[in-house]
Structure formats: C-alpha cells, structure tokens
Amino acid sequence: MDELSFAEETIDRMKDLYGLAGNHAVVRRTIISRIYYSAHHLSRYLLRRVGLRPETWRRNVHQRVIDEIHRQFVATNMMNAQMIPLLRDMRRNRINADYQLRTTISEGDVEDMFDMFDVYLNECRRLLEVIT
C-alpha cells in the first residue's frame, strides 16, 4: 500500500471511529494524531515522487518534510502557499493531542482536523496530476 492509499484508508477509518466514539477524549486525541500522520505520509509520498528519500532522514524529520514541501512545491508555485501553515497547524494540533494532556480536545478540534486534511488531500491530488 502506498502512502496515498494509506492516508485515504486511515481517514476513512478515523471517520468511522469518530462516528462511533467521538464523544470520548482519548478517541478524539487518537483521531487527531492519525489525521496528522496521514498528512505526513502523504507529504512524504509527494517528496518521493520528485526523487527525495525522506525515509533516510534521521533528524527533525517532521519539520524537514514541511520544509521540503515548501521548497519543492510552494516555492515553485506548484502548490498553494496556504498548505504550509495548514501543515504546521496540523502538526501543532497533533503535538497538543499527544502531549498536552491537560488541554481539552473538542469535537470541533477533530472536525477542524478533518477539514484541514481534506483541503490538503485535494491539493495533493491536484499536484499529483501535474507531477506524474
């Protein structure tokens, strides 16, 4: 399974889980984390499509992926510049969900993450039509 398929499948399963148990804080935190990682894997997929090998990176991998998305696609006007703050927001939300346990994660937070991912996925699909 490639990262695009993985991301799409993960989001579908997270939507199912949210429908079943989205009223539980632990589930909301898990969903936010999985949504972020779906976007991260999708980003890595794009980078591999242009010859980079993010699987070999060992330091600051998450930030480097965002930086390379900017360098490879945003700076070259192939991708909407709003994708970088969107990725940063998704990453920050994932860190909060995973580590800031005193922070309340609301249903609105989860829905915002789903919305951000949908925007990013659509932009990635558009980009893939150009680079493949």
Coordinates of N, CA and C in Angstrom, one line a residue:
M1 N 0.9 -1.2 0.0 CA 0.0 0.0 0.0 C 0.9 1.2 0.0
D2 N 0.7 2.1 -0.9 CA 1.5 3.4 -0.9 C 0.9 4.4 0.1
E3 N 1.6 5.5 0.3 CA 1.2 6.4 1.3 C -0.2 7.1 1.0
L4 N -0.4 7.3 -0.3 CA -1.7 8.0 -0.7 C -2.9 7.0 -0.3
S5 N -2.8 5.8 -0.6 CA -3.8 4.8 -0.3 C -3.9 4.7 1.2
F6 N -2.8 4.7 1.9 CA -2.7 4.6 3.4 C -3.5 5.8 4.0
A7 N -3.2 7.0 3.5 CA -3.8 8.2 4.0 C -5.3 8.2 3.8
E8 N -5.7 7.8 2.6 CA -7.1 7.8 2.4 C -7.9 6.7 3.2
E9 N -7.3 5.5 3.4 CA -7.9 4.5 4.2 C -7.9 4.9 5.6
T10 N -6.8 5.5 6.1 CA -6.8 5.9 7.5 C -7.9 6.9 7.8
I11 N -8.0 7.9 6.9 CA -9.1 8.9 7.1 C -10.4 8.3 7.1
D12 N -10.7 7.4 6.2 CA -12.0 6.7 6.2 C -12.2 6.0 7.6
R13 N -11.2 5.3 8.1 CA -11.4 4.6 9.3 C -11.5 5.5 10.5
M14 N -10.8 6.7 10.5 CA -11.0 7.6 11.5 C -12.3 8.3 11.5
K15 N -12.9 8.5 10.4 CA -14.3 9.0 10.3 C -15.3 8.0 10.9
D16 N -15.0 6.7 10.6 CA -15.9 5.6 11.2 C -15.7 5.7 12.7
L17 N -14.5 5.7 13.2 CA -14.3 5.7 14.6 C -14.9 7.0 15.3
Y18 N -14.8 8.1 14.7 CA -15.3 9.3 15.2 C -16.9 9.2 15.3
G19 N -17.5 8.6 14.3 CA -18.9 8.4 14.4 C -19.3 7.5 15.5
L20 N -18.5 6.5 15.8 CA -18.8 5.5 16.9 C -18.5 6.0 18.3
A21 N -17.4 6.8 18.4 CA -16.9 7.1 19.8 C -16.3 8.5 19.9
G22 N -16.7 9.4 19.0 CA -16.1 10.7 19.0 C -16.3 11.5 20.3
N23 N -17.2 11.1 21.2 CA -17.5 11.8 22.4 C -16.5 11.4 23.5
H24 N -15.5 10.5 23.2 CA -14.5 10.2 24.2 C -13.2 10.9 23.9
A25 N -12.6 11.6 24.9 CA -11.4 12.4 24.8 C -10.3 11.6 24.2
V26 N -10.1 10.4 24.7 CA -8.9 9.6 24.2 C -9.1 9.3 22.7
V27 N -10.3 9.0 22.3 CA -10.6 8.8 20.9 C -10.3 10.0 20.0
R28 N -10.8 11.2 20.5 CA -10.5 12.4 19.8 C -9.0 12.7 19.6
R29 N -8.3 12.5 20.7 CA -6.8 12.6 20.6 C -6.2 11.7 19.6
T30 N -6.6 10.4 19.6 CA -6.1 9.4 18.7 C -6.4 9.8 17.2
I31 N -7.6 10.3 17.0 CA -8.0 10.7 15.7 C -7.2 11.8 15.2
I32 N -7.0 12.8 16.0 CA -6.2 14.0 15.6 C -4.8 13.5 15.2
S33 N -4.2 12.6 16.0 CA -2.9 12.1 15.7 C -2.8 11.4 14.4
R34 N -3.8 10.5 14.2 CA -3.8 9.7 12.9 C -4.1 10.6 11.7
I35 N -4.9 11.7 11.9 CA -5.1 12.6 10.7 C -3.8 13.3 10.4
Y36 N -3.1 13.7 11.4 CA -1.8 14.4 11.1 C -0.8 13.4 10.4
Y37 N -0.7 12.2 10.9 CA 0.2 11.3 10.3 C -0.2 10.9 8.9
S38 N -1.5 10.9 8.6 CA -1.9 10.7 7.2 C -1.4 11.8 6.3
A39 N -1.5 13.1 6.8 CA -1.0 14.2 6.0 C 0.6 14.1 5.9
H40 N 1.2 13.7 7.0 CA 2.7 13.5 6.9 C 3.1 12.4 5.9
H41 N 2.4 11.3 5.9 CA 2.7 10.2 5.0 C 2.4 10.7 3.5
L42 N 1.4 11.4 3.4 CA 1.0 12.0 2.0 C 2.1 12.9 1.6
S43 N 2.6 13.7 2.5 CA 3.7 14.7 2.1 C 5.0 13.9 1.7
R44 N 5.3 12.8 2.5 CA 6.4 12.0 2.1 C 6.3 11.4 0.7
Y45 N 5.1 11.0 0.4 CA 4.8 10.4 -0.9 C 5.1 11.4 -2.0
L46 N 4.6 12.6 -1.8 CA 4.9 13.7 -2.8 C 6.4 13.9 -3.0
L47 N 7.1 13.9 -1.9 CA 8.5 14.2 -1.9 C 9.3 13.0 -2.7
R48 N 8.8 11.8 -2.4 CA 9.4 10.7 -3.1 C 9.2 10.8 -4.6
R49 N 8.0 11.3 -5.0 CA 7.7 11.4 -6.4 C 8.6 12.3 -7.2
V50 N 9.3 13.2 -6.4 CA 10.3 14.1 -7.1 C 11.7 13.7 -6.8
G51 N 11.9 12.5 -6.3 CA 13.2 12.0 -6.1 C 13.9 12.1 -4.8
L52 N 13.2 12.7 -3.8 CA 13.7 12.7 -2.5 C 13.5 11.4 -1.7
R53 N 14.3 11.2 -0.7 CA 14.1 10.0 0.1 C 13.9 10.3 1.6
P54 N 12.8 10.7 2.0 CA 12.5 11.1 3.4 C 12.7 10.0 4.3
E55 N 12.6 8.7 3.9 CA 12.8 7.6 4.8 C 14.2 7.5 5.3
T56 N 15.1 8.2 4.6 CA 16.5 8.2 5.1 C 16.9 9.3 6.1
W57 N 16.0 10.2 6.2 CA 16.2 11.4 7.1 C 16.1 10.9 8.5
R58 N 17.1 11.4 9.4 CA 17.1 11.0 10.8 C 16.9 12.1 11.8
R59 N 17.0 13.3 11.4 CA 16.8 14.4 12.3 C 15.7 15.4 11.9
N60 N 14.9 15.8 12.8 CA 13.9 16.8 12.6 C 13.1 16.4 11.3
V61 N 12.7 15.2 11.3 CA 12.0 14.7 10.1 C 10.7 15.4 9.8
H62 N 9.9 15.6 10.8 CA 8.6 16.2 10.5 C 8.8 17.7 10.0
Q63 N 9.7 18.4 10.6 CA 9.9 19.8 10.1 C 10.5 19.8 8.7
R64 N 11.4 18.8 8.5 CA 12.1 18.8 7.2 C 11.1 18.4 6.1
V65 N 10.2 17.6 6.4 CA 9.2 17.2 5.4 C 8.4 18.5 5.0
I66 N 8.0 19.3 6.0 CA 7.2 20.5 5.8 C 8.1 21.5 5.0
D67 N 9.4 21.6 5.4 CA 10.3 22.5 4.7 C 10.5 22.1 3.2
E68 N 10.6 20.8 3.0 CA 10.8 20.3 1.6 C 9.5 20.4 0.8
I69 N 8.4 20.3 1.4 CA 7.1 20.5 0.7 C 7.1 22.0 0.2
H70 N 7.6 22.9 1.1 CA 7.7 24.3 0.7 C 8.6 24.5 -0.4
R71 N 9.8 24.0 -0.3 CA 10.9 24.2 -1.3 C 10.5 23.5 -2.6
Q72 N 10.0 22.3 -2.6 CA 9.8 21.6 -3.9 C 8.5 22.1 -4.6
F73 N 7.5 22.5 -3.8 CA 6.2 22.7 -4.4 C 5.6 24.1 -4.2
V74 N 5.8 24.7 -3.1 CA 5.2 26.0 -2.8 C 6.1 27.1 -3.5
A75 N 7.4 27.0 -3.2 CA 8.3 28.0 -3.8 C 8.4 28.0 -5.3
T76 N 8.0 26.8 -5.9 CA 7.9 26.7 -7.3 C 6.5 27.0 -7.9
N77 N 5.6 27.4 -7.0 CA 4.3 27.8 -7.4 C 3.5 26.6 -7.9
M78 N 3.9 25.4 -7.5 CA 3.1 24.2 -7.9 C 2.0 23.9 -6.9
M79 N 2.2 24.4 -5.7 CA 1.2 24.1 -4.6 C 0.8 25.4 -4.0
N80 N -0.4 25.5 -3.5 CA -0.9 26.7 -2.8 C -0.1 26.9 -1.6
A81 N 0.3 28.2 -1.4 CA 1.1 28.5 -0.2 C 0.4 28.3 1.1
Q82 N -0.9 28.3 1.1 CA -1.6 28.1 2.4 C -1.4 26.7 2.9
M83 N -0.8 25.8 2.1 CA -0.6 24.4 2.6 C 0.4 24.3 3.7
I84 N 1.4 25.3 3.7 CA 2.4 25.2 4.7 C 1.9 25.6 6.1
P85 N 1.1 26.7 6.3 CA 0.5 27.0 7.6 C -0.5 25.9 8.0
L86 N -1.1 25.3 7.0 CA -2.1 24.2 7.3 C -1.3 23.0 7.9
L87 N -0.2 22.6 7.3 CA 0.6 21.5 7.8 C 1.1 21.8 9.2
R88 N 1.6 23.1 9.3 CA 2.1 23.4 10.7 C 1.0 23.4 11.7
D89 N -0.2 23.8 11.4 CA -1.3 23.8 12.3 C -1.7 22.3 12.6
M90 N -1.7 21.5 11.6 CA -2.0 20.1 11.9 C -0.9 19.4 12.8
R91 N 0.3 19.8 12.5 CA 1.4 19.2 13.4 C 1.2 19.7 14.8
R92 N 1.0 21.0 15.0 CA 0.8 21.6 16.3 C -0.4 20.9 17.0
N93 N -1.5 20.7 16.3 CA -2.6 20.0 16.9 C -2.3 18.6 17.3
R94 N -1.5 17.9 16.5 CA -1.1 16.5 16.9 C -0.2 16.5 18.1
I95 N 0.7 17.5 18.2 CA 1.5 17.5 19.4 C 0.7 17.8 20.6
N96 N -0.3 18.7 20.5 CA -1.2 19.0 21.6 C -2.0 17.8 22.0
A97 N -2.5 17.1 21.0 CA -3.3 15.9 21.3 C -2.5 14.8 22.0
D98 N -1.2 14.7 21.6 CA -0.4 13.6 22.1 C 0.3 13.9 23.4
Y99 N 0.6 15.2 23.6 CA 1.5 15.5 24.8 C 0.8 16.5 25.8
Q100 N -0.1 17.3 25.4 CA -0.7 18.3 26.3 C -2.0 17.8 26.8
L101 N -1.8 16.8 27.8 CA -3.0 16.1 28.3 C -4.0 16.9 29.1
R102 N -3.5 18.1 29.6 CA -4.4 18.9 30.3 C -5.2 19.8 29.4
T103 N -4.9 19.9 28.1 CA -5.6 20.6 27.1 C -6.8 19.9 26.6
T104 N -7.9 20.5 26.6 CA -9.2 19.9 26.1 C -9.1 19.8 24.6
I105 N -9.4 18.6 24.1 CA -9.6 18.4 22.7 C -11.1 18.2 22.4
S106 N -11.6 19.2 21.7 CA -13.1 19.2 21.5 C -13.5 18.5 20.2
E107 N -14.7 18.2 20.0 CA -15.2 17.7 18.8 C -15.0 18.6 17.6
G108 N -15.0 19.9 17.9 CA -14.7 20.9 16.9 C -13.3 20.9 16.5
D109 N -12.4 20.5 17.4 CA -11.0 20.4 17.0 C -10.8 19.2 16.0
V110 N -11.5 18.1 16.3 CA -11.4 17.0 15.4 C -12.0 17.3 14.0
E111 N -13.1 18.0 14.0 CA -13.7 18.3 12.8 C -12.9 19.3 12.0
D112 N -12.2 20.2 12.7 CA -11.3 21.1 12.0 C -10.1 20.3 11.4
M113 N -9.6 19.3 12.1 CA -8.5 18.5 11.5 C -9.0 17.7 10.3
F114 N -10.2 17.2 10.3 CA -10.7 16.5 9.1 C -10.8 17.5 8.0
D115 N -11.3 18.7 8.2 CA -11.4 19.7 7.2 C -10.1 20.1 6.6
M116 N -9.1 20.3 7.5 CA -7.7 20.7 7.0 C -7.2 19.5 6.2
F117 N -7.3 18.3 6.6 CA -6.8 17.2 5.8 C -7.5 17.1 4.5
D118 N -8.8 17.3 4.4 CA -9.5 17.3 3.1 C -8.9 18.4 2.2
V119 N -8.7 19.6 2.7 CA -8.1 20.6 1.9 C -6.7 20.2 1.3
Y120 N -5.9 19.6 2.3 CA -4.5 19.2 1.9 C -4.6 18.0 0.9
L121 N -5.5 17.1 1.1 CA -5.6 15.9 0.2 C -6.0 16.4 -1.2
N122 N -6.9 17.3 -1.3 CA -7.4 17.8 -2.6 C -6.3 18.5 -3.3
E123 N -5.5 19.3 -2.6 CA -4.3 20.0 -3.2 C -3.3 19.0 -3.6
C124 N -3.1 17.9 -2.8 CA -2.1 16.9 -3.2 C -2.5 16.1 -4.5
R125 N -3.8 15.8 -4.5 CA -4.3 15.1 -5.7 C -4.1 16.0 -7.0
R126 N -4.4 17.3 -6.8 CA -4.2 18.2 -7.9 C -2.8 18.2 -8.4
L127 N -1.9 18.3 -7.4 CA -0.4 18.3 -7.7 C 0.0 17.1 -8.3
L128 N -0.5 15.9 -7.9 CA -0.1 14.6 -8.4 C -0.4 14.5 -9.9
E129 N -1.5 15.2 -10.3 CA -1.8 15.2 -11.8 C -0.8 16.0 -12.6
V130 N -0.1 16.9 -11.9 CA 0.9 17.7 -12.6 C 2.3 17.0 -12.6
I131 N 2.6 16.4 -11.5 CA 4.0 15.8 -11.4 C 4.1 14.4 -11.9
T132 N 3.0 13.7 -12.2 CA 3.1 12.3 -12.7 C 3.0 12.2 -14.1

